[in-house]
Coordinates of C-alpha atoms in Angstrom, one line a residue:
M1 CA 0.0 0.0 0.0
I2 CA 1.2 3.5 -0.8
A3 CA -0.9 5.7 1.5
L4 CA -1.5 9.4 1.9
V5 CA -2.4 10.5 5.4
T6 CA -3.8 14.0 5.8
G7 CA -3.5 15.5 9.2
A8 CA -0.6 13.1 9.8
N9 CA 0.9 15.0 12.7
G10 CA -2.3 14.8 14.8
L11 CA -3.0 12.2 17.5
L12 CA -4.8 9.8 15.3
G13 CA -2.9 10.7 12.1
N14 CA 0.5 10.0 13.6
H15 CA -0.7 6.6 15.0
I16 CA -2.1 5.7 11.5
V17 CA 1.3 6.6 10.0
Q18 CA 3.1 4.3 12.5
A19 CA 0.6 1.4 12.0
L20 CA 1.1 1.6 8.3
L21 CA 4.9 1.6 8.6
E22 CA 4.8 -1.3 11.0
D23 CA 2.9 -3.2 8.3
G24 CA 5.5 -2.5 5.7
H25 CA 3.5 0.2 3.8
T26 CA 4.8 3.4 2.2
V27 CA 3.5 6.6 3.7
K28 CA 3.2 10.2 2.5
A29 CA 2.2 12.6 5.3
M30 CA 0.3 15.7 4.4
V31 CA 0.8 18.5 6.9
R32 CA 0.6 22.3 6.9
P33 CA 3.9 24.2 6.6
T34 CA 3.4 25.5 10.2
S35 CA 2.5 22.1 11.7
N36 CA 4.3 20.7 14.8
L37 CA 6.0 17.5 13.4
K38 CA 7.4 16.2 16.6
A39 CA 5.1 13.2 16.6
L40 CA 6.5 12.1 13.2
E41 CA 10.2 12.5 14.1
G42 CA 12.5 9.7 12.9
L43 CA 9.9 8.0 10.8
D44 CA 10.7 6.9 7.2
I45 CA 8.0 9.0 5.4
E46 CA 7.6 11.5 2.7
Y47 CA 6.1 14.9 3.5
A48 CA 3.6 16.8 1.4
Y49 CA 2.9 20.3 2.5
G50 CA -0.5 22.0 2.1
D51 CA -4.0 22.6 3.4
V52 CA -6.8 20.2 2.6
R53 CA -8.9 23.3 1.6
D54 CA -6.4 23.7 -1.3
G55 CA -7.6 21.3 -3.9
A56 CA -4.4 21.6 -6.0
A57 CA -2.1 20.8 -3.1
L58 CA -4.2 17.8 -2.1
R59 CA -4.3 16.4 -5.7
A60 CA -0.5 16.8 -5.9
A61 CA -0.1 15.0 -2.5
A62 CA -2.3 12.1 -3.6
D63 CA -0.4 11.5 -6.9
G64 CA 1.1 8.0 -6.9
C65 CA -0.9 6.8 -3.9
D66 CA -3.4 4.0 -3.9
T67 CA -5.0 4.7 -0.6
I68 CA -5.9 7.9 1.3
F69 CA -6.6 8.3 5.0
H70 CA -8.3 11.7 5.5
T71 CA -8.0 12.6 9.2
A72 CA -7.4 16.4 8.9
A73 CA -10.2 18.4 10.6
V74 CA -10.8 21.3 12.9
F75 CA -11.2 19.6 16.3
S76 CA -12.0 22.1 18.9
Y77 CA -14.8 23.2 21.2
W78 CA -13.6 26.9 21.4
G79 CA -12.0 29.5 19.1
F80 CA -13.7 28.5 15.8
S81 CA -17.1 29.5 14.5
Q82 CA -19.6 27.0 13.1
E83 CA -19.0 28.6 9.7
E84 CA -15.2 28.1 9.9
M85 CA -15.6 24.4 10.9
D86 CA -18.2 23.8 8.2
Q87 CA -16.0 25.4 5.6
T88 CA -13.1 23.1 6.4
A89 CA -15.3 20.1 6.6
R90 CA -17.1 20.8 3.3
E91 CA -14.1 21.9 1.2
G92 CA -11.8 19.2 2.7
A93 CA -14.4 16.5 1.8
I94 CA -14.9 17.7 -1.7
N95 CA -11.2 18.1 -2.4
V96 CA -10.1 14.7 -0.9
V97 CA -12.7 12.9 -3.0
D98 CA -11.7 14.7 -6.1
A99 CA -8.0 14.0 -5.4
A100 CA -8.8 10.3 -4.9
R101 CA -10.6 10.3 -8.3
D102 CA -7.8 12.0 -10.1
A103 CA -5.1 9.8 -8.5
G104 CA -7.1 6.7 -9.2
V105 CA -6.8 5.5 -5.6
D106 CA -8.3 2.1 -4.7
R107 CA -9.8 3.4 -1.5
L108 CA -10.5 6.6 0.5
V109 CA -10.8 6.2 4.3
L110 CA -12.7 9.1 5.8
T111 CA -12.3 9.8 9.6
S112 CA -15.6 11.0 10.9
S113 CA -16.7 10.8 14.5
A114 CA -19.0 8.7 16.6
G115 CA -20.5 12.1 17.6
V116 CA -22.4 12.3 14.4
L117 CA -24.9 9.9 16.0
G118 CA -25.8 12.7 18.5
R119 CA -26.9 12.4 22.0
N120 CA -28.5 9.5 23.7
T121 CA -30.4 9.8 27.1
E122 CA -30.6 6.0 27.4
Q123 CA -27.9 3.7 28.6
T124 CA -28.1 1.7 25.3
P125 CA -24.9 1.7 23.2
M126 CA -25.6 3.3 19.7
T127 CA -24.8 1.5 16.5
E128 CA -24.1 2.7 13.0
A129 CA -27.8 2.5 12.3
S130 CA -28.9 4.7 15.2
S131 CA -31.0 7.7 14.3
P132 CA -28.9 10.8 14.9
D133 CA -30.1 13.6 17.3
L134 CA -27.8 16.5 16.6
E135 CA -29.8 19.2 18.2
S136 CA -27.7 21.4 20.5
M137 CA -24.6 19.3 19.8
P138 CA -21.2 21.0 19.6
A139 CA -20.2 22.7 16.4
Y140 CA -17.5 20.1 15.9
F141 CA -19.9 17.2 15.7
Q142 CA -22.2 19.0 13.4
S143 CA -19.3 19.8 11.1
K144 CA -18.3 16.1 11.1
A145 CA -21.9 15.2 10.1
L146 CA -21.7 17.7 7.2
Q147 CA -18.3 16.3 6.2
E148 CA -19.8 12.7 6.0
Q149 CA -22.8 13.8 4.0
V150 CA -20.7 15.8 1.5
A151 CA -18.1 13.1 1.2
F152 CA -20.6 10.3 0.5
E153 CA -22.5 12.3 -2.0
R154 CA -19.3 13.4 -3.8
A155 CA -17.9 9.9 -3.7
E156 CA -21.0 8.5 -5.4
E157 CA -20.9 11.2 -8.1
Q158 CA -17.3 10.6 -8.8
N159 CA -17.3 6.8 -8.4
V160 CA -14.8 6.8 -5.6
D161 CA -14.6 3.9 -3.2
L162 CA -15.2 5.4 0.2
V163 CA -15.3 3.9 3.7
C164 CA -16.2 6.1 6.7
V165 CA -14.7 5.5 10.2
N166 CA -16.5 6.9 13.3
P167 CA -14.2 6.8 16.4
A168 CA -15.3 7.4 19.9
V169 CA -13.2 9.7 22.2
I170 CA -9.5 9.0 21.3
L171 CA -6.8 9.1 23.9
G172 CA -3.2 7.9 23.8
P173 CA 0.4 8.9 23.9
N174 CA 2.2 11.3 21.5
D175 CA -0.6 13.9 21.5
Q176 CA 1.7 16.7 20.7
K177 CA -0.8 19.5 19.9
P178 CA -2.6 18.4 22.2
S179 CA -6.1 17.4 20.9
A180 CA -9.3 18.5 22.5
S181 CA -9.7 15.0 23.9
M182 CA -6.7 15.5 26.3
G183 CA -9.0 17.7 28.3
T184 CA -10.8 14.5 29.4
I185 CA -7.6 13.9 31.5
T186 CA -6.3 17.3 32.4
N187 CA -9.5 19.0 33.3
Y188 CA -10.1 16.5 36.0
L189 CA -6.5 16.3 37.2
F190 CA -6.3 20.0 37.9
D191 CA -9.8 20.7 38.9
P192 CA -9.6 21.9 42.5
L193 CA -13.3 20.8 43.1
K194 CA -12.8 17.4 41.5
L195 CA -16.2 17.6 39.8
T196 CA -17.9 14.7 38.1
W197 CA -21.3 14.5 36.3
P198 CA -23.9 12.0 35.1
G199 CA -23.8 10.3 31.8
G200 CA -21.2 8.2 30.0
V201 CA -18.5 8.1 27.4
N202 CA -16.6 5.6 25.3
I203 CA -12.8 6.1 25.1
V204 CA -10.6 4.3 22.6
H205 CA -6.8 4.0 22.5
A206 CA -5.3 5.9 19.6
Q207 CA -3.2 2.9 18.5
D208 CA -6.3 0.6 18.4
C209 CA -8.2 3.3 16.5
A210 CA -5.3 3.6 14.0
R211 CA -5.2 -0.2 13.6
G212 CA -8.9 -0.1 12.9
H213 CA -8.4 2.4 10.2
V214 CA -5.8 0.2 8.4
L215 CA -8.1 -2.8 8.8
L216 CA -11.0 -1.0 7.3
A217 CA -8.9 0.2 4.4
E218 CA -8.3 -3.5 3.6
K219 CA -11.6 -5.1 4.6
G220 CA -14.3 -2.5 5.0
E221 CA -17.3 -2.4 2.7
S222 CA -17.5 0.6 0.3
G223 CA -20.1 3.1 1.2
E224 CA -20.4 1.9 4.8
R225 CA -19.6 3.6 8.2
Y226 CA -17.9 1.7 11.1
L227 CA -17.8 2.7 14.7
L228 CA -14.5 2.2 16.5
G229 CA -14.5 2.3 20.3
A230 CA -13.7 0.4 23.5
D231 CA -15.5 0.3 26.9
N232 CA -18.7 2.2 27.7
W233 CA -18.0 3.9 31.1
R234 CA -19.9 6.3 33.3
W235 CA -18.0 9.6 33.8
K236 CA -17.6 8.9 37.5
R237 CA -15.6 5.8 36.6
V238 CA -13.4 7.7 34.3
H239 CA -12.7 10.3 37.0
E240 CA -12.1 7.7 39.7
T241 CA -9.6 5.9 37.5
I242 CA -7.7 9.1 36.9
S243 CA -7.8 9.7 40.7
R244 CA -6.4 6.2 41.5
L245 CA -3.6 6.3 38.9
C246 CA -2.4 9.8 39.9
N247 CA -3.3 9.7 43.7
V248 CA -5.4 12.8 43.4
A249 CA -8.7 13.3 45.2
K250 CA -11.7 11.3 44.1
P251 CA -14.8 13.0 42.7
T252 CA -16.5 15.1 45.5
I253 CA -19.3 17.0 43.7
R254 CA -21.7 15.6 41.1
L255 CA -22.9 18.3 38.7
N256 CA -26.3 18.3 37.1
A257 CA -26.9 19.7 33.6
K258 CA -28.1 23.1 34.8
T259 CA -25.1 23.7 37.2
A260 CA -22.7 22.5 34.4
L261 CA -24.2 25.0 32.0
L262 CA -23.9 27.8 34.5
G263 CA -20.3 27.0 35.3
A264 CA -19.4 26.7 31.6
S265 CA -21.0 30.1 30.9
L266 CA -18.9 31.7 33.6
M267 CA -15.8 30.0 32.2
E268 CA -16.5 31.3 28.7
F269 CA -17.0 34.8 30.1
G270 CA -13.6 34.6 31.9
A271 CA -12.0 33.3 28.7
K272 CA -12.8 36.6 26.9
F273 CA -10.5 38.4 29.4
T274 CA -7.7 35.9 29.9
G275 CA -7.5 34.9 26.2
K276 CA -7.1 31.2 27.2
P277 CA -9.6 28.5 26.2
P278 CA -12.2 27.8 29.0
Q279 CA -11.9 24.6 30.8
A280 CA -15.4 23.7 29.6
T281 CA -17.8 25.3 27.0
R282 CA -21.5 25.6 27.0
D283 CA -21.6 23.2 24.0
Q284 CA -19.9 20.6 26.2
A285 CA -22.0 21.3 29.3
M286 CA -25.2 20.7 27.3
Q287 CA -24.1 17.1 26.8
V288 CA -24.1 16.4 30.6
G289 CA -26.3 13.5 31.5
N290 CA -26.2 11.9 28.0
Y291 CA -24.6 8.6 27.2
F292 CA -22.1 8.6 24.3
W293 CA -21.9 4.8 24.3
Y294 CA -21.3 2.8 21.2
N295 CA -21.4 -0.8 19.9
H296 CA -18.5 -1.6 17.6
T297 CA -19.6 -5.1 16.7
K298 CA -19.7 -4.3 13.0
A299 CA -15.9 -3.5 12.9
A300 CA -15.2 -6.4 15.3
R301 CA -16.6 -8.9 12.8
L302 CA -13.9 -7.8 10.4
G303 CA -11.2 -8.3 13.1
Y304 CA -11.1 -5.0 15.0
R305 CA -9.9 -5.3 18.6
S306 CA -9.4 -2.7 21.3
R307 CA -7.7 -2.7 24.7
S308 CA -9.6 -1.5 27.7
T309 CA -10.4 2.1 28.4
R310 CA -8.4 1.9 31.5
D311 CA -5.3 1.0 29.5
A312 CA -6.0 4.1 27.2
I313 CA -6.2 6.3 30.2
L314 CA -3.1 4.8 31.8
E315 CA -0.9 5.2 28.7
T316 CA -2.1 8.7 28.1
L317 CA -1.3 9.7 31.7
A318 CA 2.1 8.0 31.5
W319 CA 3.0 10.0 28.3
L320 CA 1.5 13.2 29.7
L321 CA 3.7 13.2 32.8
D322 CA 6.8 13.9 30.7
S323 CA 5.1 16.0 28.0
P324 CA 5.4 19.7 27.5
H325 CA 1.7 20.1 28.3
L326 CA 2.3 20.2 32.1
S327 CA 4.0 22.9 33.9
E328 CA 6.6 22.0 36.6
S329 CA 4.2 23.0 39.4
Q330 CA 1.5 20.8 37.8
R331 CA 3.9 17.9 37.6
K332 CA 4.9 18.2 41.2
S333 CA 1.3 18.3 42.3
L334 CA 0.8 14.7 41.1
N335 CA 1.8 11.5 42.9
P336 CA 1.8 8.8 40.3
S337 CA 1.0 5.2 41.4
I338 CA 3.5 2.5 41.0
E339 CA 1.5 1.2 38.0
L340 CA 1.7 4.6 36.4
E341 CA 5.4 5.0 37.1
T342 CA 6.0 1.6 35.5
M343 CA 4.1 2.6 32.4
R344 CA 5.9 5.9 32.3
R345 CA 9.3 4.2 32.2
K346 CA 8.1 1.8 29.6
L347 CA 7.1 4.7 27.3
Q348 CA 10.3 6.6 27.7
P349 CA 12.6 6.3 24.6
T350 CA 15.6 4.2 25.0
D351 CA 19.1 5.0 23.6
S352 CA 19.9 2.9 20.6

C-alpha cells in the first residue's frame, strides 16, 4: 500500500502513519507548513505540505498513492465558529474525494466521529444504524456530520470507493498539539473541586483506532460507516480511574446539567478576558447526562480489537507526565501510582 495520510501530525494521524509503517506500507504525510511535526520525528516517510482546503495541493499529494486516509479536521470546542468548521469540513471532503478520483486510488478512508450519531439519554450503546439527534450538539460534531454527507455524495458522483470511520473519544500517547480529547484527562487532574457528572463516554486508545483504520482500508465495505470504540463507562468511573492512577482526590461533587451549563457560561465569560480557552464550554456542558456509548460489533466482525479504556487512560497519563503540556508545578502536584510510574518508564525512549 502507498498511503497518503492527511493531518498526519495529529493524535490519530501519527498513529495511523506508525501502524502503516509497521505493516510495511509506504507513507506520504500531508501536513501544513506550520505544523508541529514532533510526533513524526524519525519516521521513514515523505512529506507533502499544504492545506486540505487547497484542492491543487491535495491532488499533488495524492499523486502516486493507492489509498488515502483523511483525518485532517478542525477539532476544537472553542475558538472556531460553526462557519469556519463547516468550511473546512465541506471543502476538505470535496477536495479529498476529487483528489482520490484524479489519483485513481483504490480506497478513500474518511475519519468522521461517533459524535455524528448525536446524544442518547438511554444507557443503550448506539450503532451505525442509530437515528442521529444532533440538536444542541457542539459545532465540531455538526461539522463532522456535514463532512460525512458531502463526502458520501461526492464519492457517489465521482465513483470513488469510500469507507467512513467513526471513532469514539480518542486518547493515547504522542498527542503533541494536544487534541481537544486531552481535556478529558487534564480538566479532572487540575480541577480543585474534583467535579464529576452524570452520563457516560466511550474512550478508545489511539493505537487501536489507527489499527482499525488500516483494517477497514483493507476489509471495510465501500459506502459503509464503522464505529471504533472500546468500553462504555460512566463519567464517574473515568474520574475515579484518573484519581487512583495519579493519587489525586476522588470526585467530590456531582454536577447536574443546569449547574454545568452555568459553570461553563462563567468559564467562557472569563476566557474573553484571559485569552485562554475555557476549561469547559456551554456546548460541552449541554451534553451532561447523556450517554455517548457505542457498539463496535460491525468492525469487530472484520477483526477490529481494542484494549480496555483503563489502558488508554493509563498510557495517556504516562506520556502526559513527561510531556510539554504540564508545567513544573502541575507535575509536582501529582503523585503517580506504582503502576503509572512503571508505564511511564516503559514509554520513555531508550538509547539505541
